[in-house]
Amino acid sequence: MSRYAAFVLFLALGIEIHVSHGIEVSVNDKDGKLCLYANLMVNFSVSYEVADNKNETVEIELPSDAKTAGSACDATSSTLKLNFGEGHSWSMNFAVKENTYQADSITFSYNLSDSTVFPNSVLNETASVTMKPHITDVGLDTCYSCKSKDMIQSDSVNQTLWNVLIQAFVSNGSKSDNLTTCAADVPATTVAPTAAPTPTTTPTTTTAVPVTNSTSPAPPPTTTPTPTLPSPTTGKYSIKPDENSTACLLADFGLRIGFKQGDKYQEMNLDPNGTVASGSCGVNSSELVLVSNSMTIMFTFANDTKKFRLHALNVTAKPSSGVVFSEVNSNLSLWEAAVGSSYMCNKEQNYTITNLLTIFTFDLQVQPFGVKKGVFSTAEECQGDAESFLVPIAVGVALLVLILVVLLAYFIGRKRNMASGYESF
Ligand SMILES: *[C@@H]1O[C@H](CO)[C@@H](O)[C@H](O)[C@H]1NC(C)=O
Ligand SMILES: *[C@@H]1O[C@H](CO)[C@@H](O)[C@H](O)[C@H]1NC(C)=O
Ligand SMILES: *[C@@H]1O[C@H](CO)[C@@H](O)[C@H](O)[C@H]1NC(C)=O
Ligand SMILES: *[C@@H]1O[C@H](CO)[C@@H](O)[C@H](O)[C@H]1NC(C)=O
Ligand SMILES: *[C@@H]1O[C@H](CO)[C@@H](O)[C@H](O)[C@H]1NC(C)=O
Ligand SMILES: *[C@@H]1O[C@H](CO)[C@@H](O)[C@H](O)[C@H]1NC(C)=O
Ligand SMILES: *[C@@H]1O[C@H](CO)[C@@H](O)[C@H](O)[C@H]1NC(C)=O
Ligand SMILES: *[C@@H]1O[C@H](CO)[C@@H](O)[C@H](O)[C@H]1NC(C)=O
Ligand SMILES: *[C@@H]1O[C@H](CO)[C@@H](O)[C@H](O)[C@H]1NC(C)=O
Ligand SMILES: *[C@@H]1O[C@H](CO)[C@@H](O)[C@H](O)[C@H]1NC(C)=O
Ligand SMILES: *[C@@H]1O[C@H](CO)[C@@H](O)[C@H](O)[C@H]1NC(C)=O
Ligand SMILES: *[C@@H]1O[C@H](CO)[C@@H](O)[C@H](O)[C@H]1NC(C)=O
């Protein structure tokens, strides 16, 4: 009997040890009422310098005995600060935004002179990194819940958060049962963001997250997947050097952008109706700027002597959510073709511009340099289009070869007949 009890105790302890990696903390406001609740797991992967210009990488877990000194809340902003070990700390700042709140930043400070964690470190100072968390649009009076792993990268520190349950701005002194679930936890429906963190596969660890009202299903996430958009309308844009000249830059395409803001992925079409085109044509560089009421897109084309290419793209979008999105990549090599010709791609095409931005083009044809008489020059086609033309060409060539073979056979046959005719005579 006592052996059985010991076994049960051992099992219980085993589970306890397994779960205890997480940390659960409560922060009270100045009146002593609960104002911030958090239960989460964090791992850090830190790269630091050791002798001979080498780097060492260590993995650290946020321990469950971290202290909350330095945490605070007021009506519109709050801070969760967790201090652990020999002067290490991790903190997250939250702010209220209309009917939602979000995490604005995460700061991780680590004491490189703590040789038990950072053996042989060359530096002995306390280093600090600030990262942008992916926690946005959390409904007020709801808990943010994300069981999936979310990795946030920076130069020297990667941190992974998982089994996260946080409520900043607790209103009536008790944690809410309503959840705002992160996109990664929602089973994939239509469009999944490309860089979605992989969900955890160990169901046992989910016990670390306090179970919410189990009789009612979790409320739908605030991040509803974007409905599938219709294909964008093809716009015809042109730039003239002056009003009396013909166009020096031509661009026809339908355009869609797909972008990530926090955990939310959305897509928007550029409506050519109401879009104003401006820009300039140069010898080495030409520019096309498209401005609609929901986005501004700047295309910069480069002339590399013999070839041109799309060299830079600056996209600024104003989605209905109101949070402006802006991404730039000035190191592109897209839409390449010979100067004096145009680039064409009729097939739907997608291009990853940055890890947050993708563009989709439809019926694309551009010529940023050497436009003559205001019309496109010979087109150089993209691979996909060229392939679809390759089949009829291959069939044509095969037929031609067949005809030649038949003709050749006919003439050879005729010559032989005639030759044999002379011989038999
Ligand atoms: C962070 O993650 C990236 C990608 O997985 C990896 O290349 C890099 O080495 C990691 N950095 C650290 C400090 O672990
Ligand atoms: C977190 O770090 C601990 C200690 O290094 C390790 O045992 C554990 O597997 C890590 N967990 C994840 C999800 O990386
Ligand atoms: C950093 O670690 C060293 C060695 O463990 C310790 O003496 C020092 O007090 C720590 N610094 C801070 C700011 O805690
Ligand atoms: C930190 O390192 C510098 C030289 O690298 C040394 O002068 C200084 O005394 C060290 N400080 C501590 C607290 O170990
Ligand atoms: C949860 O949300 C529903 C609808 O938004 C609301 O009626 C209910 O009072 C909320 N419950 C709690 C505990 O906040
Ligand atoms: C759980 O939800 C049910 C039905 O929505 C409700 O009747 C019950 O009071 C809730 N329990 C708690 C603890 O919120
Ligand atoms: C364009 O042509 C009109 C009439 O031919 C002329 O009056 C005007 O000055 C020209 N504008 C430019 C910029 O050359
Ligand atoms: C462009 O938009 C205006 C106003 O929204 C509308 O009246 C017009 O019919 C549209 N034109 C086309 C070609 O769709
Ligand atoms: C492209 O650049 C080359 C060298 O800079 C120049 O000679 C050529 O005229 C340019 N082409 C056009 C169409 O501007
Ligand atoms: C274009 O580039 C060439 C070579 O890089 C340079 O010599 C020329 O001055 C540039 N022209 C202009 C107008 O910038
Ligand atoms: C990108 O475009 C936006 C809006 O037009 C502008 O504010 C920003 O400065 C541009 N960024 C770069 C790097 O050109
Ligand atoms: C992008 O294009 C590739 C190949 O053309 C396709 O496999 C992929 O599904 C496309 N991605 C999106 C998000 O449409």
Coordinates of C-alpha atoms and ligand atoms in Angstrom, one line a residue:
M1 CA 0.0 0.0 0.0
S2 CA 2.7 2.5 1.0
R3 CA 4.7 1.4 -2.0
Y4 CA 1.7 2.2 -4.2
A5 CA 1.4 5.6 -2.6
A6 CA 5.1 6.3 -3.1
F7 CA 4.7 5.4 -6.8
V8 CA 1.7 7.8 -7.1
L9 CA 3.7 10.5 -5.4
F10 CA 6.7 9.8 -7.7
L11 CA 4.4 10.1 -10.7
A12 CA 2.9 13.3 -9.4
L13 CA 6.4 14.8 -8.7
G14 CA 7.5 13.7 -12.2
I15 CA 4.6 15.6 -13.7
E16 CA 5.4 18.5 -11.4
I17 CA 9.0 18.7 -12.5
H18 CA 8.0 18.5 -16.1
V19 CA 5.6 21.4 -15.8
S20 CA 7.7 23.6 -13.6
H21 CA 9.8 24.9 -16.6
G22 CA 7.1 27.6 -17.0
I23 CA 6.7 30.6 -14.8
E24 CA 3.5 32.0 -13.5
V25 CA 3.4 35.5 -12.1
S26 CA 0.9 38.1 -10.9
V27 CA 1.6 41.8 -10.7
N28 CA -0.5 44.0 -8.5
D29 CA -1.2 47.7 -8.9
K30 CA -0.6 50.3 -6.3
D31 CA -4.0 49.5 -4.7
G32 CA -2.9 45.8 -4.3
K33 CA -5.3 44.6 -7.0
L34 CA -4.2 42.1 -9.8
C35 CA -3.3 44.1 -12.9
L36 CA -1.1 41.8 -14.9
Y37 CA -1.1 38.0 -15.1
A38 CA 1.4 35.9 -17.0
N39 CA 2.2 32.2 -17.4
L40 CA 4.7 31.5 -20.0
M41 CA 7.9 29.6 -21.1
V42 CA 10.9 31.3 -22.6
N43 CA 14.2 30.0 -23.8
F44 CA 17.1 32.1 -24.9
S45 CA 19.8 31.2 -27.3
V46 CA 22.6 33.6 -26.7
S47 CA 25.8 34.0 -28.7
Y48 CA 28.7 35.6 -27.0
E49 CA 32.4 36.3 -27.6
V50 CA 35.1 34.0 -26.2
A51 CA 38.9 34.1 -26.8
D52 CA 40.4 34.2 -30.3
N53 CA 37.5 36.1 -31.8
K54 CA 35.3 33.0 -31.5
N55 CA 31.7 32.9 -30.5
E56 CA 30.0 30.5 -28.1
T57 CA 26.3 29.8 -28.0
V58 CA 24.4 28.9 -24.8
E59 CA 20.8 28.0 -24.3
I60 CA 19.1 29.5 -21.2
E61 CA 15.7 28.8 -19.8
L62 CA 13.7 31.5 -18.0
P63 CA 13.6 29.9 -14.5
S64 CA 10.4 29.5 -12.6
D65 CA 11.8 31.4 -9.6
A66 CA 12.3 34.7 -11.4
K67 CA 11.3 37.7 -9.4
T68 CA 8.9 40.4 -10.6
A69 CA 10.7 43.5 -9.1
G70 CA 10.4 46.4 -11.5
S71 CA 7.0 45.3 -12.9
A72 CA 4.3 47.9 -12.9
C73 CA 0.9 48.8 -14.4
D74 CA -1.1 51.9 -15.0
A75 CA -4.2 52.5 -17.1
T76 CA -2.6 52.6 -20.5
S77 CA 0.8 51.0 -20.2
S78 CA 2.3 48.2 -18.1
T79 CA 5.6 46.4 -17.7
L80 CA 6.3 42.8 -16.8
K81 CA 9.9 42.4 -15.6
L82 CA 11.4 39.1 -14.5
N83 CA 14.8 39.1 -12.8
F84 CA 16.8 36.0 -12.4
G85 CA 20.3 34.6 -11.7
E86 CA 23.2 37.0 -11.4
G87 CA 21.7 40.2 -12.7
H88 CA 19.8 38.8 -15.8
S89 CA 16.4 40.2 -16.6
W90 CA 13.6 39.9 -19.2
S91 CA 10.9 42.5 -19.6
M92 CA 7.9 43.1 -21.8
N93 CA 6.1 46.4 -22.3
F94 CA 2.4 46.6 -23.0
A95 CA 0.3 49.5 -24.2
V96 CA -3.4 50.0 -24.7
K97 CA -4.6 50.9 -28.2
E98 CA -8.3 51.7 -28.5
N99 CA -10.1 48.4 -27.6
T100 CA -7.0 46.3 -27.7
Y101 CA -3.6 46.1 -26.2
Q102 CA -0.3 44.9 -27.5
A103 CA 3.3 44.2 -26.5
D104 CA 5.5 46.9 -27.8
S105 CA 8.9 45.5 -26.9
I106 CA 10.8 42.8 -25.1
T107 CA 14.1 43.7 -23.5
F108 CA 16.5 41.0 -22.4
S109 CA 19.6 42.0 -20.4
Y110 CA 22.3 39.4 -19.6
N111 CA 25.3 39.7 -17.3
L112 CA 28.2 38.4 -19.3
S113 CA 30.4 38.2 -16.2
D114 CA 28.2 35.4 -14.8
S115 CA 30.7 32.7 -15.7
T116 CA 28.3 29.9 -14.7
V117 CA 26.1 30.9 -17.6
F118 CA 28.6 32.4 -20.0
P119 CA 31.9 30.6 -19.4
N120 CA 35.0 32.2 -20.8
S121 CA 33.2 35.3 -21.9
V122 CA 35.7 38.0 -23.1
L123 CA 33.3 40.8 -22.1
N124 CA 32.2 41.3 -18.5
E125 CA 29.5 43.8 -19.0
T126 CA 25.7 43.5 -19.0
A127 CA 24.5 43.3 -22.5
S128 CA 21.0 44.2 -23.6
V129 CA 18.8 43.5 -26.6
T130 CA 15.4 44.8 -27.5
M131 CA 13.1 42.9 -29.8
K132 CA 9.7 43.4 -31.2
P133 CA 7.3 40.8 -30.0
H134 CA 4.5 39.4 -32.2
I135 CA 1.7 40.1 -29.7
T136 CA -0.8 42.6 -31.2
D137 CA -4.5 43.3 -31.3
V138 CA -5.3 41.5 -28.1
G139 CA -8.8 42.4 -27.0
L140 CA -9.1 44.4 -23.8
D141 CA -10.2 42.2 -20.9
T142 CA -9.0 39.0 -22.7
C143 CA -6.0 36.8 -22.1
Y144 CA -3.5 36.4 -25.0
S145 CA -3.0 32.7 -25.5
C146 CA -0.3 31.1 -27.7
K147 CA 0.8 27.5 -27.1
S148 CA 2.8 27.4 -30.4
K149 CA 6.4 28.3 -30.3
D150 CA 7.2 31.8 -31.4
M151 CA 10.8 32.6 -32.1
I152 CA 12.0 36.2 -32.1
Q153 CA 15.4 36.7 -33.6
S154 CA 18.0 39.4 -33.1
D155 CA 21.8 39.6 -33.8
S156 CA 23.0 37.8 -30.8
V157 CA 19.9 36.4 -29.1
N158 CA 17.1 34.2 -30.3
Q159 CA 14.3 33.8 -27.9
T160 CA 11.5 31.2 -28.1
L161 CA 8.2 31.8 -26.3
W162 CA 5.6 29.1 -25.9
N163 CA 2.7 28.1 -23.7
V164 CA 2.1 31.8 -23.3
L165 CA -1.0 33.1 -21.4
I166 CA -0.8 36.8 -20.6
Q167 CA -3.3 39.3 -19.6
A168 CA -2.1 42.9 -19.3
F169 CA -4.6 45.4 -18.0
V170 CA -6.7 43.2 -15.8
S171 CA -9.7 45.4 -15.1
N172 CA -11.7 44.1 -12.1
G173 CA -8.9 42.3 -10.1
S174 CA -9.5 38.9 -11.7
K175 CA -8.1 37.3 -14.8
S176 CA -10.5 37.0 -17.8
D177 CA -11.7 33.7 -19.1
N178 CA -11.9 35.0 -22.6
L179 CA -9.0 34.4 -24.9
T180 CA -7.4 36.0 -27.8
T181 CA -5.7 33.1 -29.5
C182 CA -2.6 33.7 -31.7
A183 CA -2.8 32.8 -35.4
A184 CA -0.3 30.0 -35.1
D185 CA -2.7 28.1 -32.7
V186 CA -5.6 28.4 -35.1
P187 CA -5.8 25.4 -37.5
A188 CA -4.7 26.5 -40.9
T189 CA -7.6 27.6 -43.1
T190 CA -7.1 29.6 -46.3
V191 CA -3.9 31.6 -46.2
A192 CA -1.3 30.7 -43.7
P193 CA 1.5 33.2 -43.1
T194 CA 4.7 31.7 -44.6
A195 CA 6.7 32.1 -41.4
A196 CA 4.2 30.8 -39.0
P197 CA 5.8 29.2 -36.0
T198 CA 5.4 25.4 -35.8
P199 CA 2.9 24.3 -33.3
T200 CA 4.1 22.3 -30.3
T201 CA 3.6 18.5 -30.6
T202 CA 3.9 17.7 -26.9
P203 CA 0.4 17.8 -25.5
T204 CA 1.6 17.2 -22.0
T205 CA 3.2 20.6 -21.7
T206 CA -0.1 22.3 -22.4
T207 CA -1.1 21.5 -18.8
A208 CA 1.1 24.4 -17.8
V209 CA -1.5 26.8 -19.2
P210 CA -4.4 27.2 -16.8
V211 CA -7.4 25.7 -18.3
T212 CA -10.1 28.3 -19.1
N213 CA -13.8 27.6 -19.0
S214 CA -13.8 24.2 -20.5
T215 CA -17.6 24.0 -21.0
S216 CA -17.5 26.8 -23.6
P217 CA -15.2 26.6 -26.5
A218 CA -12.5 29.2 -26.9
P219 CA -14.0 32.3 -28.6
P220 CA -13.0 32.8 -32.2
P221 CA -9.6 34.5 -32.6
T222 CA -9.6 38.2 -33.5
T223 CA -7.3 37.5 -36.4
T224 CA -9.8 36.2 -38.9
P225 CA -8.2 34.7 -42.0
T226 CA -8.5 37.0 -45.0
P227 CA -11.1 35.9 -47.5
T228 CA -9.7 34.9 -50.9
L229 CA -9.5 38.1 -53.0
P230 CA -10.5 38.2 -56.6
S231 CA -7.7 38.7 -59.1
P232 CA -6.7 42.4 -59.2
T233 CA -7.6 44.5 -62.3
T234 CA -4.8 45.1 -64.7
G235 CA -3.6 48.7 -64.7
K236 CA -1.7 50.4 -67.5
Y237 CA 0.7 53.0 -66.2
S238 CA 3.1 55.2 -68.1
I239 CA 5.5 58.0 -67.4
K240 CA 6.3 60.8 -69.9
P241 CA 9.5 62.9 -69.7
D242 CA 7.3 66.0 -70.5
E243 CA 3.8 66.6 -71.6
N244 CA 4.6 66.7 -75.3
S245 CA 6.6 63.6 -75.5
T246 CA 5.6 59.9 -75.8
A247 CA 6.1 57.6 -72.8
C248 CA 9.6 56.7 -71.6
L249 CA 8.4 54.1 -69.1
L250 CA 5.5 51.7 -69.5
A251 CA 4.1 49.2 -67.0
D252 CA 1.0 47.1 -67.2
F253 CA 0.1 44.7 -64.4
G254 CA -2.4 43.7 -61.9
L255 CA -0.9 43.8 -58.4
R256 CA -1.6 42.3 -55.0
I257 CA 0.4 42.7 -51.9
G258 CA 0.5 40.2 -49.0
F259 CA 2.0 41.3 -45.7
K260 CA 2.3 40.3 -42.0
Q261 CA 1.7 42.7 -39.1
G262 CA 2.4 40.8 -36.0
D263 CA 0.6 37.5 -36.2
K264 CA -1.9 38.8 -38.8
Y265 CA -1.3 38.1 -42.5
Q266 CA -3.4 40.0 -45.0
E267 CA -3.7 40.7 -48.7
M268 CA -4.7 43.8 -50.6
N269 CA -5.3 44.4 -54.3
L270 CA -4.1 47.6 -56.0
D271 CA -7.1 49.2 -57.7
P272 CA -5.9 50.9 -60.9
N273 CA -9.0 53.1 -60.8
G274 CA -8.0 56.0 -58.7
T275 CA -4.3 55.1 -58.7
V276 CA -2.1 58.0 -59.8
A277 CA 1.2 57.2 -61.5
S278 CA 4.3 59.4 -61.3
G279 CA 8.0 58.9 -61.6
S280 CA 11.0 59.7 -63.8
C281 CA 13.1 58.1 -66.5
G282 CA 16.9 58.3 -66.2
V283 CA 19.9 56.8 -67.9
N284 CA 20.9 54.5 -65.1
S285 CA 17.8 54.5 -63.0
S286 CA 14.0 55.0 -63.6
E287 CA 11.3 55.3 -61.1
L288 CA 7.6 54.5 -61.0
V289 CA 5.4 55.7 -58.1
L290 CA 1.9 54.4 -57.8
V291 CA -0.4 56.1 -55.2
S292 CA -3.9 54.8 -54.4
N293 CA -5.9 55.7 -51.3
S294 CA -4.8 52.5 -49.6
M295 CA -1.2 52.1 -50.7
T296 CA 1.9 53.8 -52.1
I297 CA 4.3 51.7 -54.1
M298 CA 7.7 52.9 -55.4
F299 CA 9.5 50.8 -58.0
T300 CA 13.1 51.7 -58.8
F301 CA 14.6 50.1 -61.9
A302 CA 18.3 50.0 -62.6
N303 CA 20.0 49.9 -66.0
D304 CA 23.1 47.8 -65.6
T305 CA 24.5 48.7 -69.1
K306 CA 23.0 45.8 -71.1
K307 CA 20.2 44.6 -68.8
F308 CA 17.6 46.3 -66.6
R309 CA 16.0 45.0 -63.4
L310 CA 13.7 45.9 -60.7
H311 CA 16.2 47.1 -58.1
A312 CA 14.2 48.5 -55.2
L313 CA 10.7 48.4 -54.0
N314 CA 9.1 50.5 -51.3
V315 CA 5.6 49.5 -50.2
T316 CA 3.5 51.5 -47.8
A317 CA 0.0 50.2 -47.1
K318 CA -2.8 51.6 -45.0
P319 CA -5.0 48.6 -44.2
S320 CA -8.5 49.1 -42.8
S321 CA -7.1 48.1 -39.3
G322 CA -5.4 51.6 -39.4
V323 CA -1.9 50.4 -38.6
V324 CA 0.4 51.6 -41.4
F325 CA 2.6 48.9 -42.9
S326 CA 5.9 49.9 -44.7
E327 CA 8.6 47.7 -46.0
V328 CA 11.6 48.5 -48.3
N329 CA 14.0 46.2 -50.2
S330 CA 16.7 48.0 -52.2
N331 CA 18.6 45.0 -53.2
L332 CA 16.4 43.2 -55.6
S333 CA 17.1 41.6 -59.0
L334 CA 13.6 41.0 -60.4
W335 CA 12.1 41.4 -63.9
E336 CA 15.4 41.3 -65.7
A337 CA 15.6 41.8 -69.5
A338 CA 17.8 43.4 -72.0
V339 CA 17.8 47.2 -72.2
G340 CA 15.7 48.0 -75.3
S341 CA 13.3 45.2 -74.8
S342 CA 10.4 44.7 -72.2
Y343 CA 9.9 42.1 -69.5
M344 CA 6.7 40.1 -69.6
C345 CA 5.1 37.6 -67.3
N346 CA 1.4 36.8 -68.0
K347 CA 1.2 34.0 -65.5
E348 CA 0.4 34.8 -61.8
Q349 CA 3.7 35.3 -60.1
N350 CA 4.7 35.8 -56.5
Y351 CA 7.8 37.5 -55.2
T352 CA 9.1 37.5 -51.6
I353 CA 10.3 41.1 -51.1
T354 CA 11.0 40.9 -47.3
N355 CA 10.1 38.3 -44.7
L356 CA 7.0 40.4 -44.1
L357 CA 6.1 41.3 -47.6
T358 CA 5.2 39.4 -50.8
I359 CA 3.9 40.8 -54.0
F360 CA 1.8 39.0 -56.6
T361 CA 1.7 40.1 -60.2
F362 CA -0.8 39.3 -62.9
D363 CA -0.4 40.0 -66.7
L364 CA 2.9 41.8 -66.1
Q365 CA 4.7 43.7 -68.8
V366 CA 7.2 46.5 -68.0
Q367 CA 9.8 48.5 -69.9
P368 CA 11.6 51.1 -67.8
F369 CA 14.2 52.1 -70.4
G370 CA 14.5 52.7 -74.1
V371 CA 10.8 52.9 -74.9
K372 CA 10.3 53.9 -78.6
K373 CA 7.2 55.7 -80.0
G374 CA 5.3 55.1 -76.7
V375 CA 4.9 51.3 -77.2
F376 CA 6.5 48.2 -75.7
S377 CA 9.5 46.8 -77.5
T378 CA 10.0 43.0 -78.0
A379 CA 9.2 41.2 -74.9
E380 CA 11.5 38.8 -73.0
E381 CA 9.3 36.4 -71.2
C382 CA 9.5 34.9 -67.8
Q383 CA 10.3 31.2 -67.4
G384 CA 6.8 30.1 -66.7
D385 CA 5.4 31.9 -69.8
A386 CA 8.3 30.7 -72.0
E387 CA 7.6 27.1 -70.9
S388 CA 4.0 27.3 -72.0
F389 CA 5.2 28.5 -75.4
L390 CA 7.8 25.7 -75.5
V391 CA 5.3 23.0 -76.0
P392 CA 3.7 24.3 -79.3
I393 CA 7.2 25.1 -80.5
A394 CA 8.4 21.6 -79.8
V395 CA 5.4 20.1 -81.6
G396 CA 6.0 22.5 -84.6
V397 CA 9.7 21.5 -84.8
A398 CA 8.8 17.8 -84.6
L399 CA 6.3 18.2 -87.4
L400 CA 8.8 20.1 -89.5
V401 CA 11.4 17.3 -89.0
L402 CA 8.9 14.7 -89.9
I403 CA 8.0 16.5 -93.2
L404 CA 11.7 16.8 -94.1
V405 CA 12.2 13.1 -93.4
V406 CA 9.3 12.2 -95.6
L407 CA 10.4 14.5 -98.4
L408 CA 14.0 13.2 -98.2
A409 CA 12.8 9.6 -98.3
Y410 CA 10.6 10.4 -101.3
F411 CA 13.5 12.0 -103.3
I412 CA 16.0 9.3 -102.3
G413 CA 13.5 6.7 -103.4
R414 CA 12.8 8.4 -106.7
K415 CA 16.6 8.8 -107.5
R416 CA 17.1 5.0 -106.7
N417 CA 14.3 4.1 -109.0
M418 CA 15.6 6.2 -111.8
A419 CA 19.2 4.9 -111.3
S420 CA 18.0 1.3 -111.3
G421 CA 15.9 2.1 -114.4
Y422 CA 19.0 3.2 -116.3
E423 CA 20.9 0.1 -115.2
S424 CA 18.2 -2.4 -116.2
F425 CA 18.0 -0.7 -119.6
Ligands
LIG1 C1 19.1 32.3 -34.3 O1 18.4 31.6 -35.3 C2 18.9 31.6 -36.6 C3 18.0 30.8 -37.5 O2 17.6 29.6 -36.9 C4 20.3 31.0 -36.5 O3 20.9 31.0 -37.8 C5 21.2 31.8 -35.5 O4 22.4 31.2 -35.4 C6 20.5 31.8 -34.2 N1 21.3 32.7 -33.3 C7 21.5 32.3 -32.0 C8 22.2 33.3 -31.2 O5 21.2 31.3 -31.6
LIG2 C1 14.7 25.1 -23.5 O1 16.0 25.0 -22.9 C2 16.2 23.8 -22.1 C3 17.5 23.9 -21.4 O2 18.5 24.2 -22.3 C4 16.0 22.6 -23.0 O3 16.2 21.5 -22.2 C5 14.7 22.6 -23.7 O4 14.6 21.6 -24.6 C6 14.5 23.9 -24.4 N1 13.2 24.0 -25.0 C7 12.9 24.4 -26.2 C8 11.5 24.3 -26.7 O5 13.8 24.8 -27.0
LIG3 C1 27.2 40.0 -12.8 O1 27.8 38.8 -12.4 C2 28.9 38.9 -11.5 C3 29.5 37.6 -11.3 O2 28.5 36.6 -11.0 C4 28.4 39.6 -10.2 O3 29.4 39.8 -9.3 C5 27.7 40.9 -10.5 O4 27.2 41.5 -9.4 C6 26.6 40.7 -11.6 N1 26.1 42.0 -12.0 C7 24.9 42.4 -11.7 C8 24.5 43.7 -12.3 O5 24.1 41.8 -11.0
LIG4 C1 36.0 44.0 -16.9 O1 37.0 43.8 -17.8 C2 37.9 44.9 -17.8 C3 39.0 44.7 -18.9 O2 38.5 43.8 -19.9 C4 38.6 45.1 -16.4 O3 39.5 46.2 -16.4 C5 37.6 45.2 -15.4 O4 38.1 45.2 -14.1 C6 36.6 44.1 -15.4 N1 35.5 44.4 -14.5 C7 35.0 43.4 -13.7 C8 33.9 43.8 -12.8 O5 35.4 42.3 -13.7
LIG5 C1 -16.3 37.3 -22.7 O1 -16.7 37.9 -23.9 C2 -18.1 38.0 -24.0 C3 -18.4 38.6 -25.4 O2 -17.4 39.5 -25.8 C4 -18.7 38.8 -22.9 O3 -20.1 38.9 -23.0 C5 -18.3 38.2 -21.6 O4 -18.8 39.0 -20.5 C6 -16.8 38.0 -21.5 N1 -16.5 37.3 -20.3 C7 -15.6 37.7 -19.5 C8 -15.3 36.8 -18.3 O5 -14.9 38.7 -19.7
LIG6 C1 -18.5 28.5 -18.2 O1 -19.4 28.7 -19.3 C2 -20.7 28.4 -19.0 C3 -21.5 28.5 -20.3 O2 -21.0 29.5 -21.2 C4 -21.3 29.3 -17.9 O3 -22.6 28.9 -17.6 C5 -20.4 29.1 -16.7 O4 -20.8 30.0 -15.7 C6 -18.9 29.4 -17.0 N1 -18.1 29.1 -15.9 C7 -17.1 29.9 -15.5 C8 -16.3 29.5 -14.4 O5 -16.9 31.0 -16.1
LIG7 C1 3.9 71.4 -75.6 O1 3.3 71.8 -76.8 C2 2.6 73.0 -76.8 C3 2.0 73.3 -78.1 O2 2.6 72.6 -79.1 C4 3.5 74.2 -76.4 O3 2.8 75.3 -76.2 C5 4.1 73.8 -75.0 O4 5.1 74.8 -74.6 C6 4.8 72.5 -75.1 N1 5.3 72.1 -73.7 C7 6.5 71.7 -73.5 C8 6.8 71.3 -72.1 O5 7.3 71.5 -74.3
LIG8 C1 -13.7 54.4 -61.1 O1 -14.3 54.8 -59.9 C2 -15.3 55.8 -59.9 C3 -15.7 56.2 -58.6 O2 -15.4 55.3 -57.6 C4 -16.5 55.1 -60.7 O3 -17.5 56.1 -60.9 C5 -16.0 54.7 -62.1 O4 -17.1 54.0 -62.8 C6 -14.8 53.7 -61.9 N1 -14.3 53.4 -63.3 C7 -14.1 52.2 -63.7 C8 -13.5 52.1 -65.1 O5 -14.3 51.2 -63.0
LIG9 C1 21.9 52.2 -70.0 O1 23.2 52.4 -69.4 C2 24.2 52.5 -70.4 C3 25.5 52.7 -69.6 O2 25.3 53.4 -68.5 C4 24.0 53.6 -71.4 O3 25.0 53.6 -72.3 C5 22.6 53.4 -72.0 O4 22.3 54.5 -72.9 C6 21.6 53.3 -71.0 N1 20.3 52.9 -71.7 C7 19.2 53.7 -71.6 C8 18.1 53.2 -72.4 O5 19.2 54.7 -70.9
LIG10 C1 25.5 56.2 -65.3 O1 26.5 55.2 -64.9 C2 27.7 55.3 -65.6 C3 28.6 54.2 -65.1 O2 28.3 53.8 -63.8 C4 28.3 56.7 -65.2 O3 29.6 56.8 -65.9 C5 27.4 57.8 -65.7 O4 27.9 59.1 -65.3 C6 26.0 57.6 -65.0 N1 25.1 58.5 -65.6 C7 24.2 59.2 -64.9 C8 23.3 60.2 -65.7 O5 24.1 59.1 -63.7
LIG11 C1 9.2 54.5 -48.6 O1 8.0 55.2 -48.9 C2 7.5 56.0 -47.8 C3 6.2 56.6 -48.2 O2 6.2 57.0 -49.5 C4 8.5 57.0 -47.4 O3 8.0 57.7 -46.2 C5 9.8 56.3 -47.0 O4 10.8 57.3 -46.7 C6 10.3 55.5 -48.2 N1 11.5 54.8 -47.7 C7 12.6 54.7 -48.5 C8 13.7 53.9 -47.9 O5 12.7 55.2 -49.6
LIG12 C1 4.1 31.3 -55.0 O1 4.5 30.6 -56.2 C2 4.9 29.3 -56.0 C3 5.3 28.7 -57.4 O2 4.9 29.5 -58.4 C4 3.7 28.5 -55.5 O3 4.1 27.2 -55.3 C5 3.3 29.1 -54.2 O4 2.1 28.5 -53.7 C6 3.0 30.6 -54.3 N1 2.7 31.2 -53.0 C7 1.6 31.8 -52.8 C8 1.5 32.4 -51.4 O5 0.7 32.0 -53.6

